[in-house]
Tab-separated table of C-alpha atoms in Angstrom:
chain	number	residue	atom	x	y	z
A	841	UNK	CA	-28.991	36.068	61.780
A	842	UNK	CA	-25.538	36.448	61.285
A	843	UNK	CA	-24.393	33.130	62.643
A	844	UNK	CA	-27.017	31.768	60.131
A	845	UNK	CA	-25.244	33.502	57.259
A	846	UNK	CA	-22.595	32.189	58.060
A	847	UNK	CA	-23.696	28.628	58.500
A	848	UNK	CA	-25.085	29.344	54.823
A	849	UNK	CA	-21.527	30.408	53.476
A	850	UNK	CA	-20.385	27.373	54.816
A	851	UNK	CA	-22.784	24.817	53.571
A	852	UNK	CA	-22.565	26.133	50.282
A	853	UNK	CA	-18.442	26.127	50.050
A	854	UNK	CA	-18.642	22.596	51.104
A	855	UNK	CA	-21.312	21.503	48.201
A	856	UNK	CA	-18.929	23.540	46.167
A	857	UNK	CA	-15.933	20.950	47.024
A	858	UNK	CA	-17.918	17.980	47.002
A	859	UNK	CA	-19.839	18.443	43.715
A	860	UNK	CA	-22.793	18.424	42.630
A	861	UNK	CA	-24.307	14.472	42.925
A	862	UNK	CA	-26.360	14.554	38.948
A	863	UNK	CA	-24.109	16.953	37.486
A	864	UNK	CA	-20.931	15.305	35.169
A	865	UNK	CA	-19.268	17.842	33.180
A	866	UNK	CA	-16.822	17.858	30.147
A	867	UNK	CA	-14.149	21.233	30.157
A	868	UNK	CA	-12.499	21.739	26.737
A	869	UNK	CA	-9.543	23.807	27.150
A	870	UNK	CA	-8.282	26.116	23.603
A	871	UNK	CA	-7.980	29.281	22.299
A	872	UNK	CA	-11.316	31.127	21.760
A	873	UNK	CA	-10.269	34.440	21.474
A	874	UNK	CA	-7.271	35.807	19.367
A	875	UNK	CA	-5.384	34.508	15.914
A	876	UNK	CA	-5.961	31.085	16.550
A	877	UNK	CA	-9.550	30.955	17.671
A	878	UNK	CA	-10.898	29.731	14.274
A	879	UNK	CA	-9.325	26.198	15.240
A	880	UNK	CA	-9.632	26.479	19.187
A	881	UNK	CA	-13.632	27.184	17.849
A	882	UNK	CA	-13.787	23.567	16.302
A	883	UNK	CA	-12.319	21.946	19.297
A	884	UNK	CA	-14.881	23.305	21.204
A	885	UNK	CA	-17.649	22.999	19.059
A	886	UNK	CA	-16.539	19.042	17.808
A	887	UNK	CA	-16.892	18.350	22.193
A	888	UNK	CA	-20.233	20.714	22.821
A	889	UNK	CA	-21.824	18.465	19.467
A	890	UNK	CA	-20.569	15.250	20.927
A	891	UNK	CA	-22.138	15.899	25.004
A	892	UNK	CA	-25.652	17.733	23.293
A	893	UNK	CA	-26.007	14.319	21.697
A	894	UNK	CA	-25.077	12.282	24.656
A	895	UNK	CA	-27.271	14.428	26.962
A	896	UNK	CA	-30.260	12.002	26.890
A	897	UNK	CA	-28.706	8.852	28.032
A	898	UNK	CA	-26.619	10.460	30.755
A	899	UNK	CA	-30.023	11.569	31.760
A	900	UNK	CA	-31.521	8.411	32.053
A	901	UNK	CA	-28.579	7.159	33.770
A	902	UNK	CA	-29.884	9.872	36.180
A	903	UNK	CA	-26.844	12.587	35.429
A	904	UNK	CA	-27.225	15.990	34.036
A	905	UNK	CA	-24.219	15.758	31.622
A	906	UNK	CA	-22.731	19.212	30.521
A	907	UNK	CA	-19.833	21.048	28.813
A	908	UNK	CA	-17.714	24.285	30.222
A	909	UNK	CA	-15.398	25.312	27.751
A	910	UNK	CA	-12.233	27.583	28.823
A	911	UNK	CA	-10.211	29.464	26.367
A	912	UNK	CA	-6.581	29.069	27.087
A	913	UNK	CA	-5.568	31.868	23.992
A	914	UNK	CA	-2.767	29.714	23.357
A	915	UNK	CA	-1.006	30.506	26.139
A	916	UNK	CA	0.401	28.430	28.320
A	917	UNK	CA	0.364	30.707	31.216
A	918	UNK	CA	-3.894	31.157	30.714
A	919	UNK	CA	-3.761	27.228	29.899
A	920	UNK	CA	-2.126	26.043	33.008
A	921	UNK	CA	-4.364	28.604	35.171
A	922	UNK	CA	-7.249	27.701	33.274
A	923	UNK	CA	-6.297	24.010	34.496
A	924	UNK	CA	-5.650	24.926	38.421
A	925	UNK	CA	-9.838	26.199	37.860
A	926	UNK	CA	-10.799	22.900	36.344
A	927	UNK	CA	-9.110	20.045	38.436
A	928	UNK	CA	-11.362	22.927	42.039
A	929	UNK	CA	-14.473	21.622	40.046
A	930	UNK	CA	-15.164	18.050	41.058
A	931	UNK	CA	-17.679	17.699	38.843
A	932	UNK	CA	-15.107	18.114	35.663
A	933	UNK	CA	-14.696	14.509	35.053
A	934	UNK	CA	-12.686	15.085	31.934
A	935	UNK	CA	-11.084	17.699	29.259
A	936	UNK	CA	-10.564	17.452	25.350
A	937	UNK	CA	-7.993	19.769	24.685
A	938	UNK	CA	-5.809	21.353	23.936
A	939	UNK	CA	-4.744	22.589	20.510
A	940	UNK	CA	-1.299	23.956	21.302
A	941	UNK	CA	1.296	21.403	22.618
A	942	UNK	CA	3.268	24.476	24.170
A	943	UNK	CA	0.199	24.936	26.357
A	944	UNK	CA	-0.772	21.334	26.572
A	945	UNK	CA	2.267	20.186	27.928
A	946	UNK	CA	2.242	22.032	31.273
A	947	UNK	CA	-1.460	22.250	31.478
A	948	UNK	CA	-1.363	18.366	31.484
A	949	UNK	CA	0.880	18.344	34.451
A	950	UNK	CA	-2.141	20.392	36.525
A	951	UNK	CA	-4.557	17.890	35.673
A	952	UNK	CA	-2.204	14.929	36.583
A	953	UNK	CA	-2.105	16.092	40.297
A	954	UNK	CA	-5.649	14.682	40.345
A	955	UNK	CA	-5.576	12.413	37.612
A	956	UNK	CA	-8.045	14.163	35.412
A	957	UNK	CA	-8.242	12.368	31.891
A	958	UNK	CA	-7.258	14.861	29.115
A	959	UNK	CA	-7.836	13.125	25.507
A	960	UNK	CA	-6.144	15.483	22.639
A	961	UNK	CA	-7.697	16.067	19.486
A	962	UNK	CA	-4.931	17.757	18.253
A	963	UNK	CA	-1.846	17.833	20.008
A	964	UNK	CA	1.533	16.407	18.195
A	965	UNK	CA	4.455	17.107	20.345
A	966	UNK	CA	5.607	13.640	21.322
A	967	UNK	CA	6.497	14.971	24.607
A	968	UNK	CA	2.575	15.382	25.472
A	969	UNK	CA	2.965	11.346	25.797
A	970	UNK	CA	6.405	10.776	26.866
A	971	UNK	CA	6.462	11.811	29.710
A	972	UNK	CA	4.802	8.964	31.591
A	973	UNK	CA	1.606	10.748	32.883
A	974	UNK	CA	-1.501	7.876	32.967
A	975	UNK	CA	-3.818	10.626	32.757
A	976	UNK	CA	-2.831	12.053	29.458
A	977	UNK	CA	-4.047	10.454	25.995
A	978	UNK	CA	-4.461	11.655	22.193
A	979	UNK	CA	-6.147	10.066	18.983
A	980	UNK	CA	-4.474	12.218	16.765
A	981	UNK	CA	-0.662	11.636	15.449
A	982	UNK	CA	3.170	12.727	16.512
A	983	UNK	CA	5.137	15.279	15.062
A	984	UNK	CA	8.241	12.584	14.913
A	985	UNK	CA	6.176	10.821	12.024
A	986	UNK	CA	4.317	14.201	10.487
A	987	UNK	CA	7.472	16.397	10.201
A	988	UNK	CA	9.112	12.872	8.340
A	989	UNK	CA	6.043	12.482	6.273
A	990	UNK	CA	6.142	16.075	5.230
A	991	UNK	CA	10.095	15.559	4.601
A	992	UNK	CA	9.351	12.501	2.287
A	993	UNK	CA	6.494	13.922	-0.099
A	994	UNK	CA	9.003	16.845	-0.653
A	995	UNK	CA	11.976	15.342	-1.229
A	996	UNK	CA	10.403	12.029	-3.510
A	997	UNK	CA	7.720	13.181	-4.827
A	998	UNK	CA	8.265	16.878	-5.287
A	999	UNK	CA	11.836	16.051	-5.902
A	1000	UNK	CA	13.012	19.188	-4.024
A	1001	UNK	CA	16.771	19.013	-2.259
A	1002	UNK	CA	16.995	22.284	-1.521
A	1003	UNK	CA	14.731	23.552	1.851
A	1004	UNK	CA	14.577	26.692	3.790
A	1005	UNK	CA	12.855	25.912	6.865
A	1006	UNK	CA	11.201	27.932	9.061
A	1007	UNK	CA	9.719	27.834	12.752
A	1008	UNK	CA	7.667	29.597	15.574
A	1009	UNK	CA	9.810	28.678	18.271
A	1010	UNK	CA	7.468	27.071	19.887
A	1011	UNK	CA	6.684	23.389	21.182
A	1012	UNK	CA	4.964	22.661	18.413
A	1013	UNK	CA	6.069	24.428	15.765
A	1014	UNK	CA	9.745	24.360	16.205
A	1015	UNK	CA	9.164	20.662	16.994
A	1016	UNK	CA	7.665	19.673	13.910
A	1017	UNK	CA	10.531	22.154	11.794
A	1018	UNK	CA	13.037	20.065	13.675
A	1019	UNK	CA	11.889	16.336	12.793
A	1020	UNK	CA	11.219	17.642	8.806
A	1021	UNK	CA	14.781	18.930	8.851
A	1022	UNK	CA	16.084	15.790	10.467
A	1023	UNK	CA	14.877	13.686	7.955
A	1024	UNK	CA	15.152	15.831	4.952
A	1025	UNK	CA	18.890	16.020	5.994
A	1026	UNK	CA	19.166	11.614	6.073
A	1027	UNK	CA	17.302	11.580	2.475
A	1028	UNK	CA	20.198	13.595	1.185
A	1029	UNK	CA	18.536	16.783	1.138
A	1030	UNK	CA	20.008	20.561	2.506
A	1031	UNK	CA	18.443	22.732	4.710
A	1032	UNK	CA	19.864	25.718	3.547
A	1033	UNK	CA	18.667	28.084	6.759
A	1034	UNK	CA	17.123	26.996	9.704
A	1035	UNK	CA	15.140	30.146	11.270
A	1036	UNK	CA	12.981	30.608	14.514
A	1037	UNK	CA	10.532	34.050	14.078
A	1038	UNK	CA	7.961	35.347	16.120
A	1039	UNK	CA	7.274	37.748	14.033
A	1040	UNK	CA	3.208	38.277	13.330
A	1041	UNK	CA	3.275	41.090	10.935
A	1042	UNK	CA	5.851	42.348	8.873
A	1043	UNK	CA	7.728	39.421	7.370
A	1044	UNK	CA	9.913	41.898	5.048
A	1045	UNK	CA	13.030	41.059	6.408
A	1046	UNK	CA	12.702	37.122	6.245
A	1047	UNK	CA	11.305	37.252	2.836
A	1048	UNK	CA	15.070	39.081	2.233
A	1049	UNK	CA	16.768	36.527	3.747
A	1050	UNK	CA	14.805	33.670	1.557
A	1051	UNK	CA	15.697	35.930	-1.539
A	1052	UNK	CA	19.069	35.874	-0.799
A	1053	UNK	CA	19.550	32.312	0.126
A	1054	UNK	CA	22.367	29.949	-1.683
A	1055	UNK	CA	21.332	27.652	-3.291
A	1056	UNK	CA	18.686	28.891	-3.831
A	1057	UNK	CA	15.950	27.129	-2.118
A	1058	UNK	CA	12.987	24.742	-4.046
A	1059	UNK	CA	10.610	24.889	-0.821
A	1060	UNK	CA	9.998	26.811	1.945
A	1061	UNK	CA	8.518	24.706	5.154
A	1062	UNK	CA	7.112	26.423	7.601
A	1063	UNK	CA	6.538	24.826	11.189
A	1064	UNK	CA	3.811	27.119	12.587
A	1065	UNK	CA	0.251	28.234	12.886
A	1066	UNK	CA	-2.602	29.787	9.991
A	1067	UNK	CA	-2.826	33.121	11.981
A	1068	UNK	CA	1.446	33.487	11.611
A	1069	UNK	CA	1.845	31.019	8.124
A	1070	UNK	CA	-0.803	33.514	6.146
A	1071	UNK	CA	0.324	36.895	6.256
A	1072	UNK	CA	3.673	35.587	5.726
A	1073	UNK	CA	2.416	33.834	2.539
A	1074	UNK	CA	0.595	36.847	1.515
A	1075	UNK	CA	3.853	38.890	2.088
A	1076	UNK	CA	6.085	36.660	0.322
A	1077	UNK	CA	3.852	36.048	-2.728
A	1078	UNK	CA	3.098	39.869	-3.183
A	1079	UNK	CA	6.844	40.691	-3.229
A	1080	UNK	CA	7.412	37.972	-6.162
A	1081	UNK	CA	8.615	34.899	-4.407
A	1082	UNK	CA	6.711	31.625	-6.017
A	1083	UNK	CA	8.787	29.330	-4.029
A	1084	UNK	CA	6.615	26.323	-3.079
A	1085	UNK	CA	5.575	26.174	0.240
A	1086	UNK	CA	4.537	23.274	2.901
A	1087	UNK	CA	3.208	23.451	6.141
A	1088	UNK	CA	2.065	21.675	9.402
A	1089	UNK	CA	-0.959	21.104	10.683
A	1090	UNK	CA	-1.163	24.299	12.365
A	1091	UNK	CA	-2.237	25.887	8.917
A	1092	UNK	CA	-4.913	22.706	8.611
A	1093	UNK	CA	-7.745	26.031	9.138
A	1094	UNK	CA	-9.965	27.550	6.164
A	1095	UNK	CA	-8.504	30.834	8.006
A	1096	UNK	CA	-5.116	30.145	6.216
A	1097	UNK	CA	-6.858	31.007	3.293
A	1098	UNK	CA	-8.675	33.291	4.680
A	1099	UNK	CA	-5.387	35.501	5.999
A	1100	UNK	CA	-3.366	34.939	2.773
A	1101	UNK	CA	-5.579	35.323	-0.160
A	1102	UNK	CA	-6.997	32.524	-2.060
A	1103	UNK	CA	-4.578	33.293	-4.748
A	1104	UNK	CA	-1.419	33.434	-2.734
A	1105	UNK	CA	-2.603	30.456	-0.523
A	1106	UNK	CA	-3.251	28.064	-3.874
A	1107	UNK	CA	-0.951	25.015	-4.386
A	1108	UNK	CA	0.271	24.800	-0.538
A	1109	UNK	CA	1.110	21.571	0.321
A	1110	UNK	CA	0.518	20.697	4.193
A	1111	UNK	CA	0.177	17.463	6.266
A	1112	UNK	CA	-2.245	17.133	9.008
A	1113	UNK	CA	-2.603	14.667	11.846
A	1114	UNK	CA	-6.758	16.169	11.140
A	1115	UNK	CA	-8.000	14.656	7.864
A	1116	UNK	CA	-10.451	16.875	5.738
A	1117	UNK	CA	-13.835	15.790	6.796
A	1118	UNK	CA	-13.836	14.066	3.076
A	1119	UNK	CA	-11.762	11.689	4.412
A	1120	UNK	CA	-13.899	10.264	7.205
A	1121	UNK	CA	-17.314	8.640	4.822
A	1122	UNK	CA	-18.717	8.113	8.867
A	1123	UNK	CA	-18.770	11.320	10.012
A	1124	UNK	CA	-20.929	12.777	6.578
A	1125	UNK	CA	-24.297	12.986	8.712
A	1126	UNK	CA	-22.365	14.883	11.972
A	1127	UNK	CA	-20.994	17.080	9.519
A	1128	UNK	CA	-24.790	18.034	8.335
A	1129	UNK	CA	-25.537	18.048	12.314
A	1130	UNK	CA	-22.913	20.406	13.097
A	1131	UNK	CA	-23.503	22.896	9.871
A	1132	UNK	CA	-27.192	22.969	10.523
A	1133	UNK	CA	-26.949	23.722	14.562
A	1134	UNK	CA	-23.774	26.369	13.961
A	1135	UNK	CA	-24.014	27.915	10.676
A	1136	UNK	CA	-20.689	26.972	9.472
A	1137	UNK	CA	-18.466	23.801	8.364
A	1138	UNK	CA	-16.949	21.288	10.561
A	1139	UNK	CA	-13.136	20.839	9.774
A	1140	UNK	CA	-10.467	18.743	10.888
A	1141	UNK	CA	-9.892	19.221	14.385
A	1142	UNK	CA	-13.791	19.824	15.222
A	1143	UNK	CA	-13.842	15.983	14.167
A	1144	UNK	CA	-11.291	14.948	16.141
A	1145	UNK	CA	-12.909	16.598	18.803
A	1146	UNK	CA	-15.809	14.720	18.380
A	1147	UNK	CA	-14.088	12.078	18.883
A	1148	UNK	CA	-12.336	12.923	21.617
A	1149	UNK	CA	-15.145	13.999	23.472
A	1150	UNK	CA	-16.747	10.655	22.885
A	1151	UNK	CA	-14.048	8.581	24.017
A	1152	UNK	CA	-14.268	10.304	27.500
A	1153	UNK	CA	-18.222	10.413	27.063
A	1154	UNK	CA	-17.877	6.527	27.022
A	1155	UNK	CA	-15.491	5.788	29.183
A	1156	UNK	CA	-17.692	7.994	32.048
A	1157	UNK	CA	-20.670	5.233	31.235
A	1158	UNK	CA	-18.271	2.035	31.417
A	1159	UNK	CA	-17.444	3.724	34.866
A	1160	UNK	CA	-20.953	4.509	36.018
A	1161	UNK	CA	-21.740	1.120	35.492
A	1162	UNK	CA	-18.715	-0.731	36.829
A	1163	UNK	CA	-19.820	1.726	39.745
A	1164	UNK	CA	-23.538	0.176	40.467
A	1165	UNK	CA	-24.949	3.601	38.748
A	1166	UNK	CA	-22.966	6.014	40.908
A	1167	UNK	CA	-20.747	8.811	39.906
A	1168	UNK	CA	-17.663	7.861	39.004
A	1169	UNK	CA	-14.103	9.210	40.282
A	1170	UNK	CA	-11.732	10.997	38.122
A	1171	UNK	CA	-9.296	7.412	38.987
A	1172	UNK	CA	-11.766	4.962	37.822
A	1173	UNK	CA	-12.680	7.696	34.660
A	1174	UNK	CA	-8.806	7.562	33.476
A	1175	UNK	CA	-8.684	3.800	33.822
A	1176	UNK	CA	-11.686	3.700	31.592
A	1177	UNK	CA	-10.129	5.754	29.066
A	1178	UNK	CA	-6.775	3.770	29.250
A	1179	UNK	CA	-8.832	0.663	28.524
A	1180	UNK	CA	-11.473	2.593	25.845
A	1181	UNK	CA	-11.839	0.885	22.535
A	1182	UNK	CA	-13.877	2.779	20.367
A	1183	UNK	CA	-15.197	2.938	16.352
A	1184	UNK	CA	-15.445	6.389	15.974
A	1185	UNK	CA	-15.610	9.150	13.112
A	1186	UNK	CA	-12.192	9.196	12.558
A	1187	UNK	CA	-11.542	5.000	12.821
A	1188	UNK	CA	-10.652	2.743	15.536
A	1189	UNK	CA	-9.757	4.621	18.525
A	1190	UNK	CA	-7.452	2.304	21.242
A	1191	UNK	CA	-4.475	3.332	23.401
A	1192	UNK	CA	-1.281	2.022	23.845
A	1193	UNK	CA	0.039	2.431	27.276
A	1194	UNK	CA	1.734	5.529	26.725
A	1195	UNK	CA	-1.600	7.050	25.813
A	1196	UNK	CA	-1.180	7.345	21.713
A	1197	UNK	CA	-3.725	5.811	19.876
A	1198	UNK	CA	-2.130	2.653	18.441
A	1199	UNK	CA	-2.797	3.847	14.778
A	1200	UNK	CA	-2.956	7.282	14.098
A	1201	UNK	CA	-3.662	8.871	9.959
A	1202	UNK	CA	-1.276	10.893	8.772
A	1203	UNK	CA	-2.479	12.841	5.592
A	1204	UNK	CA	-0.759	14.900	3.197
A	1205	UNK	CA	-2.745	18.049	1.266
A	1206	UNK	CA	-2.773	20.592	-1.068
A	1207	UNK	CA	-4.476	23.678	-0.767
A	1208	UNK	CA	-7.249	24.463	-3.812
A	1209	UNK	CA	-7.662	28.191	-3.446
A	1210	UNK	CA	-11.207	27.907	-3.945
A	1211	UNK	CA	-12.331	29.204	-0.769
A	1212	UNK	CA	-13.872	26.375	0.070
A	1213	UNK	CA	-11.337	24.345	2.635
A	1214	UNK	CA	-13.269	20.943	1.553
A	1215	UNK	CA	-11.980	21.449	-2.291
A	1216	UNK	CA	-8.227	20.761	-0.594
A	1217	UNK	CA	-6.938	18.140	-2.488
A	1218	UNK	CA	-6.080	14.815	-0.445
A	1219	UNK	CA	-3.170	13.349	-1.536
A	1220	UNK	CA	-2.035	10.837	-0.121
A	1221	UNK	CA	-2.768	9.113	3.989
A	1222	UNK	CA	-0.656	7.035	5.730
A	1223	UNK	CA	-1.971	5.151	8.778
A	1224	UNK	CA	1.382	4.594	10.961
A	1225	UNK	CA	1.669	2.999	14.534
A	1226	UNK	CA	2.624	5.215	16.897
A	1227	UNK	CA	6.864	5.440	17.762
């Protein structure tokens, strides 16, 4: 009996390495627990939307196509373990993710031991593509054009010249601070401080330090995320300060608003590599899909997700049949991606062969203070080939 047991064990470790033969799953890797959940939430639920609605053909294909979502809490310590789990499932023949560069960058590196496709939604470092890794692709834009763009509206259109600038210190937002500075500084503007915090709560002292600043500045930029960018705001505005304010988009979520106050939060200008889901005519009847099977709104990133999931979701049929109806490989997945051309919610959707889409939107925003995210005002997009 025992050496039958542990025959058993054995069999089922090995169908465990091999994979299941019908089964072709999806991971999406971001945070689903903790301050930035409420856009980690879209990611996941713009991918889960995307494979429920491709379910049917993969099933007459004769695959049972599914979606495992991992939450990486924004860390890149959860993200690249996280990524060690997915590249042991052999049936993981793709990931959209993730929303933080900082954990996206090393997670990336995981999957690339394997060559497991990862298509970003939402990450703008332009390390994430620089780096030479033919697994690694993204359909949204680069923080070397969005922290420029950003830059630009301020200093010609709001006609600002003096900036303090703050950051997160991390990959992405100390990134993005860095390329607005660098071109606020060549239009002839001055970054009056330049200021890394990690601070989450009490934002007294900073405020201070903006109160005290000479000259005194016209804008504050902050390169960061909602669940940081919105207590700060409601900080600064409740101790008097009406500077204007611009942001990234990490603070592209309806929780911004949320976590400042409408009141506090109104007149924000940010940029976004995520278009409001005004912008995109296509994607009116997914929006309707995704409100009426989740209760709540689908915003930027949740679109891009869509999309992203869909560009993998079609390159995994171009492989199955350039593969006679089998189950593709993870290889002959990638190449598919690499060679994807698709019209999706968002626009055309092709890669260059460092893995950025060839034309990404770049939009710049202003925050209503409605409390309805999809009253932002649009203000201007700029469709920009990738550096």
């Amino acid at each position: 009996m025992r050496r039958l047991g542990v025959l058993a064990a054995g069999v089922a470790a090995l169908g465990m390495a091999l994979g299941q033969a019908n089964v072709i799953k999806i991971a999406t890797q971001s945070p689903l627990s903790g301050p930035q959940a409420g856009l980690g939430e879209q990611i996941k639920l713009g991918a889960e939307l995307a494979v429920e609605e491709a379910k049917a053909r993969f099933k007459a294909l004769g695959f049972d196509l599914q979606l495992v979502p991992y939450d990486d809490q924004a860390n890149p310590d959860i993200g690249v373990g996280n990524a060690n789990r997915i590249i042991n499932d052999p049936d993981i023949l793709g990931v959209v993710g993730h929303l933080n560069s900082g954990v996206a960058i090393p997670s990336s590196e995981v999957y690339a031991r394997v060559n497991l496709v990862m298509v970003s939604p939402a990450n703008t470092n332009p390390r994430v593509t620089e780096r030479g890794l033919k697994n690694v692709f993204r359909i949204c834009g680069r923080d070397d054009v969005q922290g420029p763009a950003g830059a630009e509206y301020a200093f010609q259109n709001l006609r600002v010249r003096n900036v303090f600038v703050i950051h997160d210190k991390t990959a992405y937002g100390q990134g993005l601070a860095e390329e607005f500075k660098k071109r606020f500084e060549a239009l002839g503007g001055k970054v009056v401080a330049f200021v890394g915090t990690e601070e989450t709560s009490n934002f007294v002292p900073l405020i201070n330090q903006i109160r005290s600043a000479r000259p005194a500045p016209q804008l504050i930029y902050f390169g960061g995320i909602y669940s940081q960018i919105g207590p700060f705001v409601k900080q600064l505005r409740e101790r008097g300060l009406y500077t204007r304010l611009m942001g990234g988009d990490g603070l592209d979520s309806s929780e911004f608003e949320r976590l400042a106050g409408s009141q506090a939060a109104k007149g924000t200008f940010y940029t976004s590599v995520a278009g409001p889901v005004s912008a995109f005519p296509k994607a009116k009847a997914v929006v309707q899909r995704f409100k009426q099977k989740y209760g709540k709104d689908m915003e930027g990133f949740g679109v891009y997700a869509y999309d992203s999931a869909n560009v993998i979701i079609t390159a995994i049929e171009n492989a199955i049949k350039a593969a006679g109806g089998k189950k593709p490989t993870r290889d002959q997945v990638t190449e598919m991606v690499a060679k994807t051309k698709l019209e999706g919610l968002t626009g055309t959707i092709e890669f260059n062969s460092k893995g950025d889409i060839k034309k990404a939107k770049y939009f710049v925003l202003q925050v209503a203070g409605t409390g309805n995210w999809a009253d932002n005002k649009l203000i201007r997009v700029i469709e920009v080939a990738a550096p």
